[in-house]
Coordinates of C-alpha atoms and ligand atoms in Angstrom, one line a residue:
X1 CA -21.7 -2.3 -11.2
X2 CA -23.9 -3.8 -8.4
X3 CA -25.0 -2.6 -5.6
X4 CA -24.2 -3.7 -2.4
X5 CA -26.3 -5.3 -0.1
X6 CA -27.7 -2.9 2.5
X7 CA -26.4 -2.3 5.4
X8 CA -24.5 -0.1 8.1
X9 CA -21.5 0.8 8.0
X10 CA -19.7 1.7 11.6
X11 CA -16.5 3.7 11.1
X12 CA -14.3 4.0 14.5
X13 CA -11.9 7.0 14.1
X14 CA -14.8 8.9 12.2
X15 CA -12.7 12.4 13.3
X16 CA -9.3 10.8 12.3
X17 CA -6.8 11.5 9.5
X18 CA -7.7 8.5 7.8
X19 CA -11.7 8.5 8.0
X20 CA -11.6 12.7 6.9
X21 CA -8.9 12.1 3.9
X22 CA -10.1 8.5 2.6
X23 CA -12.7 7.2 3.8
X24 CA -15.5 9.6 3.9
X25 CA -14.7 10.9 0.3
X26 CA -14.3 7.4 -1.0
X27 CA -18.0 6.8 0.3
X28 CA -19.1 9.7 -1.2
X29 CA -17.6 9.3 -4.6
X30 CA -19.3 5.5 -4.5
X31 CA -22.5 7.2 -3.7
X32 CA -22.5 9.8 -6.6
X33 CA -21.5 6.7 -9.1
X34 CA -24.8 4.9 -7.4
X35 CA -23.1 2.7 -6.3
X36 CA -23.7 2.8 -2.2
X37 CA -26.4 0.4 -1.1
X38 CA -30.3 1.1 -1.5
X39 CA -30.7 1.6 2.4
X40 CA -27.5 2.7 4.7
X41 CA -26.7 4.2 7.6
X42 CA -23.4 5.6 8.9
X43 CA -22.1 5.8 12.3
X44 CA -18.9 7.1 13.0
X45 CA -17.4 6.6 16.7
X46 CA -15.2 9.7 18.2
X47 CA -14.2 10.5 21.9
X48 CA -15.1 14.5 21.6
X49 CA -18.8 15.2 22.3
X50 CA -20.0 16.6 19.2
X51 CA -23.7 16.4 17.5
X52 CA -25.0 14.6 14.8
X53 CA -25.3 18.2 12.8
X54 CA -21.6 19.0 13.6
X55 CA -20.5 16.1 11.7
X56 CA -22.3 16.2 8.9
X57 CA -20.4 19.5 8.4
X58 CA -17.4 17.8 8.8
X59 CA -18.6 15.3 6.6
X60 CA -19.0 18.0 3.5
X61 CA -15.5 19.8 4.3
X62 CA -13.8 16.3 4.3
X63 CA -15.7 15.7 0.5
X64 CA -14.5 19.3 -0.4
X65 CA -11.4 19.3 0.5
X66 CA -10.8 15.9 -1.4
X67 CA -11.4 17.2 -4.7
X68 CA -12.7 13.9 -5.8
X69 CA -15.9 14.3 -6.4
X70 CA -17.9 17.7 -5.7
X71 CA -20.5 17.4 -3.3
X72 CA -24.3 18.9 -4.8
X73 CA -27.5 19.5 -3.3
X74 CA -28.4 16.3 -4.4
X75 CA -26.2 14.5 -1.6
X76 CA -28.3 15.6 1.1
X77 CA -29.6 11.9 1.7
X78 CA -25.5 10.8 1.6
X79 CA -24.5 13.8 4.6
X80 CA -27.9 12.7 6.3
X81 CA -27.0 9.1 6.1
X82 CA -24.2 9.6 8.7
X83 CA -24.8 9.8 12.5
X84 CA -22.0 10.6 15.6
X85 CA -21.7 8.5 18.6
X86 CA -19.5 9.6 21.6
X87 CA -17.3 6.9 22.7
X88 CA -14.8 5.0 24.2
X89 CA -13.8 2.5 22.0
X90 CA -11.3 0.8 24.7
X91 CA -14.1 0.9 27.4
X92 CA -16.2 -2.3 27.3
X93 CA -19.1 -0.7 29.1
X94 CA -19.8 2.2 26.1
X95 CA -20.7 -0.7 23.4
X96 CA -24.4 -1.1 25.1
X97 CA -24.6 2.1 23.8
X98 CA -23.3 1.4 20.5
X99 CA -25.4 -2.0 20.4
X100 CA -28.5 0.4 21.1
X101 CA -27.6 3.1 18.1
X102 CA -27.0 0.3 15.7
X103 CA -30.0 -0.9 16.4
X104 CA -32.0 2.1 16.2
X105 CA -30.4 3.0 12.8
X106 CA -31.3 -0.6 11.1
X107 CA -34.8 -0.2 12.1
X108 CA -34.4 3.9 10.8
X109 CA -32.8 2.9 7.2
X110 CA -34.4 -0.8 7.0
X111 CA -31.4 -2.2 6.2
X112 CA -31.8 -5.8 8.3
X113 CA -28.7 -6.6 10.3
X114 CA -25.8 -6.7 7.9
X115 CA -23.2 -4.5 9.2
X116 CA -19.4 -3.2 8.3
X117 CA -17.1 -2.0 11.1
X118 CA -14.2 -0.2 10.1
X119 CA -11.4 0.5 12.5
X120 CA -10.1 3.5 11.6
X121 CA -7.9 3.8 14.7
X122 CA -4.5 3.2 16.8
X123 CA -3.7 -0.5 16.2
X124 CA -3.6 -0.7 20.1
X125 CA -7.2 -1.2 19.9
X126 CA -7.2 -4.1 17.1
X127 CA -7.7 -6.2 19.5
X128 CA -10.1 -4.3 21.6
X129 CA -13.1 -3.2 19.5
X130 CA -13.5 -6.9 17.9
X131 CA -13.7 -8.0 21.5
X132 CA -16.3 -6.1 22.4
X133 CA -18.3 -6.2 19.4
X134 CA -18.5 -10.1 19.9
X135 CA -19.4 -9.3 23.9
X136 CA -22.7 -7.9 22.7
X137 CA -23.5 -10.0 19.7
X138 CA -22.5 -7.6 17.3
X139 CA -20.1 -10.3 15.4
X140 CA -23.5 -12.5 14.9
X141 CA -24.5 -13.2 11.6
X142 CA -27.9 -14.8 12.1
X143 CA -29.3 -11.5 10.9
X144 CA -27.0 -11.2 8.2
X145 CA -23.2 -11.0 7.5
X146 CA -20.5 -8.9 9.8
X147 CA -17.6 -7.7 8.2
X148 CA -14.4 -5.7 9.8
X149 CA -11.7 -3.9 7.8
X150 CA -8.5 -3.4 9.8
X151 CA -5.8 -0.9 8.6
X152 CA -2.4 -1.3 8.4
X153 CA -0.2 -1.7 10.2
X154 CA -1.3 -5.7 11.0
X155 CA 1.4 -6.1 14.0
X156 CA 4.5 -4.9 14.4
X157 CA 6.6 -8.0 14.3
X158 CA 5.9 -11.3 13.7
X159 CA 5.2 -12.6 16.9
X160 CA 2.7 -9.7 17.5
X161 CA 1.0 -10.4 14.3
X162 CA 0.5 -13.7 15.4
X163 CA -0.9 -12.6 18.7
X164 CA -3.7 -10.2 17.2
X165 CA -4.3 -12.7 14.5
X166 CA -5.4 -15.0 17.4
X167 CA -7.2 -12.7 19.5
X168 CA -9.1 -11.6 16.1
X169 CA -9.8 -15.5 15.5
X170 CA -11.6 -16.1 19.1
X171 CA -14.3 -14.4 17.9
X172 CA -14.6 -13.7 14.3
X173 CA -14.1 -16.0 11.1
X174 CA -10.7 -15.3 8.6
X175 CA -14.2 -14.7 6.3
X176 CA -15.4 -11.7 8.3
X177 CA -11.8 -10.4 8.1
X178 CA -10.4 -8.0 5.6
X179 CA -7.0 -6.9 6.5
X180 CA -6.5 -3.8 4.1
X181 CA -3.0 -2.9 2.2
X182 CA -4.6 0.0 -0.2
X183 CA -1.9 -0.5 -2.4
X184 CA -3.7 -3.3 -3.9
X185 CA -7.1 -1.2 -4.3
X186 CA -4.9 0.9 -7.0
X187 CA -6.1 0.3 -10.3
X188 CA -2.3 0.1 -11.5
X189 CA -1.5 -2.5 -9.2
X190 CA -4.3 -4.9 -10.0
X191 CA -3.3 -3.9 -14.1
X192 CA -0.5 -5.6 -13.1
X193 CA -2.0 -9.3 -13.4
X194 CA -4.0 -8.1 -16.7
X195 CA -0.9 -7.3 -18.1
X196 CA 0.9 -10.5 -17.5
X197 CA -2.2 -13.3 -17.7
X198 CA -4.2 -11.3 -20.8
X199 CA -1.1 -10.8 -23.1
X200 CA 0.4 -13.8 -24.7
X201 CA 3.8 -11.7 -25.6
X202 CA 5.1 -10.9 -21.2
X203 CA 4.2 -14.5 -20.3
X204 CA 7.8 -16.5 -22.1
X205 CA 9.7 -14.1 -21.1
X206 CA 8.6 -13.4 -17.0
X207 CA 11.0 -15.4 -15.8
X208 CA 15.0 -16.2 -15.0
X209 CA 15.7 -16.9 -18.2
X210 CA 15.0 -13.1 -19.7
X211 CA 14.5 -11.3 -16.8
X212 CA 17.9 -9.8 -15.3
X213 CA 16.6 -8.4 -12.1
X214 CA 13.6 -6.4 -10.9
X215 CA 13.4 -3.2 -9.5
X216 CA 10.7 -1.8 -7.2
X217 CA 10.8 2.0 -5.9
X218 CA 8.5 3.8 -3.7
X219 CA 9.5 7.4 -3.2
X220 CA 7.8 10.0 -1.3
X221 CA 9.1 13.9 -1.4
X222 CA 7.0 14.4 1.4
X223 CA 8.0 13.5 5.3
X224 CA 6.7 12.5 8.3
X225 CA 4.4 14.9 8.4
X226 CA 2.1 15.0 11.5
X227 CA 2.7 11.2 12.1
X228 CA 5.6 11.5 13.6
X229 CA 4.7 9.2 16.7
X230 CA 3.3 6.9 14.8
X231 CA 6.8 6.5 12.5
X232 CA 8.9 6.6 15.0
X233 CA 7.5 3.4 16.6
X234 CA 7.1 2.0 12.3
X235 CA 9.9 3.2 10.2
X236 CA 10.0 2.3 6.8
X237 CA 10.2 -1.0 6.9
X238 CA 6.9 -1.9 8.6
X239 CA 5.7 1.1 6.8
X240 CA 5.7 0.6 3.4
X241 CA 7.9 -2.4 2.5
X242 CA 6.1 -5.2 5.0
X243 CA 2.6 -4.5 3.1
X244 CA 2.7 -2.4 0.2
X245 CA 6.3 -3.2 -1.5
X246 CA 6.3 -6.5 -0.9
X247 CA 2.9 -7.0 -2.5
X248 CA 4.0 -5.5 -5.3
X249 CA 6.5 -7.9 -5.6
X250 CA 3.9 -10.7 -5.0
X251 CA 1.7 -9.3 -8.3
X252 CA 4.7 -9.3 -10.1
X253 CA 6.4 -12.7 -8.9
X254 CA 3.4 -15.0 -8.4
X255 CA 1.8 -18.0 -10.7
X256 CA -1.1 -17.3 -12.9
X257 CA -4.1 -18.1 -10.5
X258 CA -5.9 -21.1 -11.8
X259 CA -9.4 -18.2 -12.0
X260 CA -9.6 -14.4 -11.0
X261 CA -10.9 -15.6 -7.4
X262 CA -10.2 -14.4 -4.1
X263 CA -9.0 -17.9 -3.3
X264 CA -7.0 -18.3 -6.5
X265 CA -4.9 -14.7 -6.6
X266 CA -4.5 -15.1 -2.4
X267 CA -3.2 -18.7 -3.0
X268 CA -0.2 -17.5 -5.6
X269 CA 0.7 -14.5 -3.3
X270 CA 1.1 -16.9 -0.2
X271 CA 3.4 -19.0 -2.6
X272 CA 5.6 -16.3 -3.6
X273 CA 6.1 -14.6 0.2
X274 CA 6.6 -18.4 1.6
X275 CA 9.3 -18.8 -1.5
X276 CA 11.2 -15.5 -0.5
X277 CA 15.1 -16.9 0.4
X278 CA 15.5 -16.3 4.0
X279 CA 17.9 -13.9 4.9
X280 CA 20.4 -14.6 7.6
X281 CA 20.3 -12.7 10.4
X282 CA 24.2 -13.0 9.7
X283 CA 23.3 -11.4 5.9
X284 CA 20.8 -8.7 7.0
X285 CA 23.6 -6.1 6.3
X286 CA 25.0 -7.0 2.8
X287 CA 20.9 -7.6 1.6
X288 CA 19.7 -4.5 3.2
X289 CA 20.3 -1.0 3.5
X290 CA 18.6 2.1 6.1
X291 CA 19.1 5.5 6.0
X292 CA 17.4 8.9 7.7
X293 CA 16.5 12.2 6.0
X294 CA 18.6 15.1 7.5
X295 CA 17.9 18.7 7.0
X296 CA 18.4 20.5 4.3
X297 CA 17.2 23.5 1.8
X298 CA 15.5 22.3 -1.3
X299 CA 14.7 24.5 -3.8
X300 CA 15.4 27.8 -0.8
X301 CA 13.2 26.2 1.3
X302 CA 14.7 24.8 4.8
X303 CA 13.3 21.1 5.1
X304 CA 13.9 20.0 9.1
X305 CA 16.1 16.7 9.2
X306 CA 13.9 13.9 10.8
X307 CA 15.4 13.7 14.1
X308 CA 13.9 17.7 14.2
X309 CA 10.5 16.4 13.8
X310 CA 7.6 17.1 16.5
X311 CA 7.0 13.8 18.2
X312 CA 10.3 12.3 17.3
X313 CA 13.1 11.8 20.0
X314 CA 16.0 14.0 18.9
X315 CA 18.3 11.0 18.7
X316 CA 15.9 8.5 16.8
X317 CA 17.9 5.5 15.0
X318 CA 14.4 5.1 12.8
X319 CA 14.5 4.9 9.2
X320 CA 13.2 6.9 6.9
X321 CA 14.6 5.2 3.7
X322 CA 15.2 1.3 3.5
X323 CA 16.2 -1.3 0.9
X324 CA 16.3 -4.6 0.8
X325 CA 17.5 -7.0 -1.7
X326 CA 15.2 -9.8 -2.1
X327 CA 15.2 -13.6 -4.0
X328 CA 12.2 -15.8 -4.8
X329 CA 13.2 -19.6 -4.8
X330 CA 11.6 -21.0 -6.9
X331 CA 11.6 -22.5 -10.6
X332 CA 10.5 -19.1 -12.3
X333 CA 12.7 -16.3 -10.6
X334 CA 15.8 -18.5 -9.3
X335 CA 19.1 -16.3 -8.8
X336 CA 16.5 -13.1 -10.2
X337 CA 17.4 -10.5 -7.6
X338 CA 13.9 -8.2 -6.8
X339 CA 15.7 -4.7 -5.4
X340 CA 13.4 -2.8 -3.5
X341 CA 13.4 0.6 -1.9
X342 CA 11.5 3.3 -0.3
X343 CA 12.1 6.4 1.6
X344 CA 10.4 9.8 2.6
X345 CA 12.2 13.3 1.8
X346 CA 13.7 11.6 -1.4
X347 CA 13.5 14.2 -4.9
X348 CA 10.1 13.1 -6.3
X349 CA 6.5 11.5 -6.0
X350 CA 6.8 8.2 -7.6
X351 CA 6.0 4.3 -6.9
X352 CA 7.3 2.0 -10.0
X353 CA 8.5 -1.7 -10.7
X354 CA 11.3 -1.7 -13.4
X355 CA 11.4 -5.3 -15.2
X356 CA 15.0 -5.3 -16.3
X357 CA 15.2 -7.7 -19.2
X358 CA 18.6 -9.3 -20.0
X359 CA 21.1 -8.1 -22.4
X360 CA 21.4 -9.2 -26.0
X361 CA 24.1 -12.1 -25.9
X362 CA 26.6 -10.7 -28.2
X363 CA 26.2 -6.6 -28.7
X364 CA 26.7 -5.5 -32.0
X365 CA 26.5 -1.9 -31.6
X366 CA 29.0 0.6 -29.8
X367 CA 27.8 1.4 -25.8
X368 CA 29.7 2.6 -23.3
X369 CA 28.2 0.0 -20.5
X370 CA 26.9 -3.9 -20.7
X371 CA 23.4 -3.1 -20.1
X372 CA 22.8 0.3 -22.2
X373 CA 20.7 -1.8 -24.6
X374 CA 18.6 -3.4 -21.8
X375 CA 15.0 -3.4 -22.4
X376 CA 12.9 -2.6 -19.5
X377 CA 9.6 -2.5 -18.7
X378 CA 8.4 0.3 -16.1
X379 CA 5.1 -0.2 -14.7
X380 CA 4.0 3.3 -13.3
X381 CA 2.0 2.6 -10.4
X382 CA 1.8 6.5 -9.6
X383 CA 1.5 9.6 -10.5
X384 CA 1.2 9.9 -14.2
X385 CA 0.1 5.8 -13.9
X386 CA 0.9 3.6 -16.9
X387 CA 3.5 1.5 -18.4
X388 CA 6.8 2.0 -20.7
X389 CA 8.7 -0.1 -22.8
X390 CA 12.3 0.9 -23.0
X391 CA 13.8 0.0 -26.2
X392 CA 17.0 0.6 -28.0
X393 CA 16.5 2.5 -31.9
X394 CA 19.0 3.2 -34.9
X395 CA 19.6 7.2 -34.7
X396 CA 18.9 8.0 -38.1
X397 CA 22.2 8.8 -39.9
X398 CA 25.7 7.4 -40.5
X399 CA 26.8 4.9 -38.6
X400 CA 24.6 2.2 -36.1
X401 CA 24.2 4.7 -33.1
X402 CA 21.4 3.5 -30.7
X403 CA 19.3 5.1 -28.3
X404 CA 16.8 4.2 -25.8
X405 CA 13.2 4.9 -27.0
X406 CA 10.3 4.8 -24.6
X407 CA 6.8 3.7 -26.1
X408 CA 4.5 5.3 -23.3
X409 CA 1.2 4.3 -22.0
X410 CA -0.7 6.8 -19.9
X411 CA -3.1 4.8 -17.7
X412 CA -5.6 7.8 -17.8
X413 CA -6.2 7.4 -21.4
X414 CA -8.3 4.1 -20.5
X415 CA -10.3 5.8 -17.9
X416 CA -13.1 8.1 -19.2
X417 CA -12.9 10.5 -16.3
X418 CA -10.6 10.2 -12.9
X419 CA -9.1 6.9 -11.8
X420 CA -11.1 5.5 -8.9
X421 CA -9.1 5.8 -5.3
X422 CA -7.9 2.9 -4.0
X423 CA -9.8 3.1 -1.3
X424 CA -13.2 3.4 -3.1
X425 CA -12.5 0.0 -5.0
X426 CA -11.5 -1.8 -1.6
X427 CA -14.7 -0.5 0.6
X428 CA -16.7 -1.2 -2.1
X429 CA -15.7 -4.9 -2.3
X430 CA -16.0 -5.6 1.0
X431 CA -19.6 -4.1 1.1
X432 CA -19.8 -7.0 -1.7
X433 CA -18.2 -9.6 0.4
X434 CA -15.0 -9.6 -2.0
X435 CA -11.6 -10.4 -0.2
X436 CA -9.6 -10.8 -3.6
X437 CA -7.6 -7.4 -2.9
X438 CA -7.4 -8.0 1.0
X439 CA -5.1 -9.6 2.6
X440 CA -5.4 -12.7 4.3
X441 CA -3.2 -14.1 7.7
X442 CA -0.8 -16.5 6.0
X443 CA 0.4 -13.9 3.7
X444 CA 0.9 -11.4 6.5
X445 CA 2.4 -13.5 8.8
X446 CA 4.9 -14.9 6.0
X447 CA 5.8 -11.1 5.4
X448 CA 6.1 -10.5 9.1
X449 CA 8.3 -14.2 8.8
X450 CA 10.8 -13.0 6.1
X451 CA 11.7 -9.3 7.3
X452 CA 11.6 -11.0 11.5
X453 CA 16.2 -11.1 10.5
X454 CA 16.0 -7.5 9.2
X455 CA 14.3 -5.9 12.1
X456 CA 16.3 -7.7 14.8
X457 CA 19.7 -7.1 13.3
X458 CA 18.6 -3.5 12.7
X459 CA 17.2 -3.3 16.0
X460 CA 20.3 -5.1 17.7
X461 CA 23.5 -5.0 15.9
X462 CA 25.4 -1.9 15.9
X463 CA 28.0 -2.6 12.8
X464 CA 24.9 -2.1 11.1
X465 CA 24.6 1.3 9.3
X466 CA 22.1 4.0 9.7
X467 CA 23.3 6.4 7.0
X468 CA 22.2 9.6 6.7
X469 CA 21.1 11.3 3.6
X470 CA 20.0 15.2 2.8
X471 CA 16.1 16.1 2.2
X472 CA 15.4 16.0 -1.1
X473 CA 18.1 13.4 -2.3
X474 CA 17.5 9.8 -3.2
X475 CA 18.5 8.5 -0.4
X476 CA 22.2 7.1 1.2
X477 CA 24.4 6.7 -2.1
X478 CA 25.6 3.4 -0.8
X479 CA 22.2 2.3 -1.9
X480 CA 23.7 1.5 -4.8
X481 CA 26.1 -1.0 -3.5
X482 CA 23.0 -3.3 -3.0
X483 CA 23.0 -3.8 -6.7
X484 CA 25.6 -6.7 -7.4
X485 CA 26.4 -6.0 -10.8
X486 CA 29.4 -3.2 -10.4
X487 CA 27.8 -1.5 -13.9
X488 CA 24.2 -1.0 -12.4
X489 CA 22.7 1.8 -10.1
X490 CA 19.0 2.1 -9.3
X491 CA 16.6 4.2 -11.9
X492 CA 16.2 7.3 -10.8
X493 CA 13.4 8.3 -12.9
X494 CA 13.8 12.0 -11.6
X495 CA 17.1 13.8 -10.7
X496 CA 16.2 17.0 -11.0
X497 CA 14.7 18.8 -7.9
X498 CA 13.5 21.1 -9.4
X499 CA 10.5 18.6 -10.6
X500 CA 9.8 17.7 -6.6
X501 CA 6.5 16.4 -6.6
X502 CA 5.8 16.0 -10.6
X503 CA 6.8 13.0 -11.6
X504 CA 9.6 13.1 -14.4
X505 CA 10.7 10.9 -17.0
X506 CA 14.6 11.2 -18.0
Ligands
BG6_601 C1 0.8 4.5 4.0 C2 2.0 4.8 4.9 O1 0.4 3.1 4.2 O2 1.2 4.7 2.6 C3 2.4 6.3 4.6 O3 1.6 4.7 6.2 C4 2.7 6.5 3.2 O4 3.6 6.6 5.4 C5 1.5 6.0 2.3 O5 2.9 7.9 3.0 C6 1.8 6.1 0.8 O6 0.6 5.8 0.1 P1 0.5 6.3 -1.3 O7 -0.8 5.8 -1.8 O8 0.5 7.8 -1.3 O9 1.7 5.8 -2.1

């Protein structure tokens, strides 16, 4: 793999969640594989007043406690590269500062002006730090190219989205922007266009005519965790299903791209989210379902109900679980329904997309329900990451008894060691000026477009549902209503709690 060109690489939020977790151990695992830039420097931007040394020592806890990979004597020059700078990053005034320390550290490494800027940070200051970057200079690429890489969440409703996307435009080029979703920096998730465009045998049948509906889950045992401020203001919809889920769906739905370019793959996404069927705001409750975790005791533990959170208003209407039923119009998935769900507190770890191929016309063979024989295709994108083929099989003996036989492919048989993070894949591309797995405006804004009914009937119309559902359970059981056809439920790939956390095949 290449090497990037050099450069520096400013992360704001270098003390945050994200930064500690993510981003530093991502940088660090690129630098053990050799493949961080000749020359770099790192400054990361905090409000505390800490020194240099002090961060570097955060710097080697963050990469132990990752577990990724370990950090030797050898990485001296890697915990060296990284340098502190006390500032406030919604004070205009403080980016003299951080003009001068930039400076100084090209002229340090030798790295000429190319520069990233990661905001690791509140989205209130999206619109901030580009602004003030471009007020010195610092967006200029006479001395080589300026990137940013904004996290999630990219607005918080369409008209917001809008808003920053402008703001962001006044100074910087849609080129300089990369818009991250790290769903689409996992390896499983970009597997999923090798599997349809480099096998002849998915290809005939990806479509309305074989495909009965899809399926796309994204369950977390976990809950809110220490975000709860951040989710209460989100919920589950802007959370996972505006970006992650309905990318997912986007991989799975969209054209083959006329070449594996950023141009190409970001063209057939837009298609697919500008061909979703728009949902009434008069339909949001028959297509769409919410629920929120109460408490309960899983496995003798006591798990606090949401509304019992720190930072969470003890009468919260956010959701924790949502699911949305979801059509593409257009000639390949017509009348295909794409189900989609996602919740925290639910039984199990696990985010998959179930291809549910159509029944034989004319079944032979005893079953006790229409679709027993269906084939389907599960595409693991986490834990235990691979792919499945479900298919029925005589059971040897009298008689033609049949039973659903999986043929199993465990993702980490390909890889010769661990499977790269998501994260490590998407900073190292944009080091390398690739946008491919980044999203660009039109397909954010045509998310924001589609789910604009969902959140203002949620938000405004009180026939509308907010079910409650036990920690640890999958979720409201009128989920299953969302399905049309009265024989069908969701997979639940794990119903056993006692496998919380492992995924678990049934
Ligand atoms: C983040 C959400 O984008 O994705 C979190 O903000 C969620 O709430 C996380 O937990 C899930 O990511 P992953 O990679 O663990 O599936």
């Amino acid at each position: 793999m290449k090497k990037p060109d050099n450069q520096i690489i400013v992360i704001f939020g270098g003390r945050g969640d994200l930064a500690i977790r993510k981003i530093i151990p991502s940088l660090h695992a690129l630098y053990i594989q050799g493949i961080m830039p000749e020359r770099f420097a790192i400054l990361v931007t905090g409000r505390g007043k800490i020194t240099d040394d002090t961060y570097r020592n955060e710097v080697k806890k963050a990469v132990a406690e990752a577990h990724t990979e370990r950090m030797s004597h050898d990485d001296k020059g890697f915990v060296e590269s990284f340098s502190y700078i006390s500032m406030d990053p919604s004070v205009a005034a403080d980016y003299n500062f951080l003009a001068e320390r930039i400076g100084e550290a090209r002229d340090k490494a030798g790295t000429g002006g190319n520069t990233l800027y990661y905001l690791s940070v509140p989205p209130e200051l999206y619109k901030d730090i580009p602004r003030y970057l471009a007020h010195q200079g610092l967006n200029n690429e006479g001395d080589g190219w300026k990137r940013i890489i904004i996290e999630k969440p990219f607005g918080y409703d369409y008209a917001s989205a809008v808003s920053l996307n402008a703001a962001l435009l006044e100074y910087w080029n849609e080129s300089q922007l990369y818009r991250i979703d790290h769903y689409l920096g996992k390896e499983t998730v970009q597997n999923i266009l090798v599997t349809r465009f480099s096998n002849g045998i998915f290809e005939p049948l990806w479509n309305r005519n074989y495909v009965n509906h899809v399926e796309i889950t994204s369950s977390e045992s976990l809950g809110v965790e220490k975000r709860g401020a951040y989710y209460e203001d989100t919920g589950a919809l802007r959370d996972m299903i505006q970006n992650h889920l309905l990318h997912l769906v986007g991989f799975i739905a969209m054209e083959p791209p006329s070449s594996i370019n950023s141009t190409s793959i970001r063209n057939e996404l837009v298609k697919v989210f500008e061909s979703f069927r728009p949902i009434k705001y008069e339909e949001v409750g028959s297509n769409s379902l919410r629920g929120q975790y109460s408490g309960a005791h899983v496995r003798g533990e006591w798990l606090e109900g949401y509304r019992n959170e720190a930072n969470v208003d003890p009468a919260s209407t956010t959701e924790t679980f949502a699911a949305l039923k979801v059509y593409i119009d257009n000639w390949r998935w017509g009348g295909v329904p794409f189900y989609i769900r996602t919740g925290k507190r639910l039984p199990t770890r696990v985010t998959e997309a179930v291809i549910h191929f159509k029944p034989t016309p004319h079944y032979l063979f005893s079953s006790k329900s229409r679709c027993e024989g269906c084939n389907q295709l599960i595409i693991r994108i986490q834990p235990d990451e691979g792919m499945l083929l479900r298919f029925g099989m005589k059971i040897p003996g009298a008689g033609f008894n049949v039973k659903n036989v999986n043929m199993d492919f465990h993702y980490a048989d390909l890889a010769s060691g661990r499977l790269p993070e998501a994260y490590e894949r998407l900073i190292y591309d944009c080091m390398n000026g690739d946008s491919t797995l980044y999203t660009r405006s039109d397909a954010v804004l045509a998310a924001w477009r589609f789910l604009e009914p969902v959140i203002n009937a949620w938000k405004n119309d009180p026939s509308i549902p907010l079910y409650g559902y036990p920690a640890g359970t999958w979720g409201p059981e009128k989920a299953d209503d969302l399905i049309e056809e009265a024989d069908l439920t969701w997979r639940y790939p794990c119903k056993n709690l006692a496998d919380d956390g492992v995924y678990c095949e049934l």
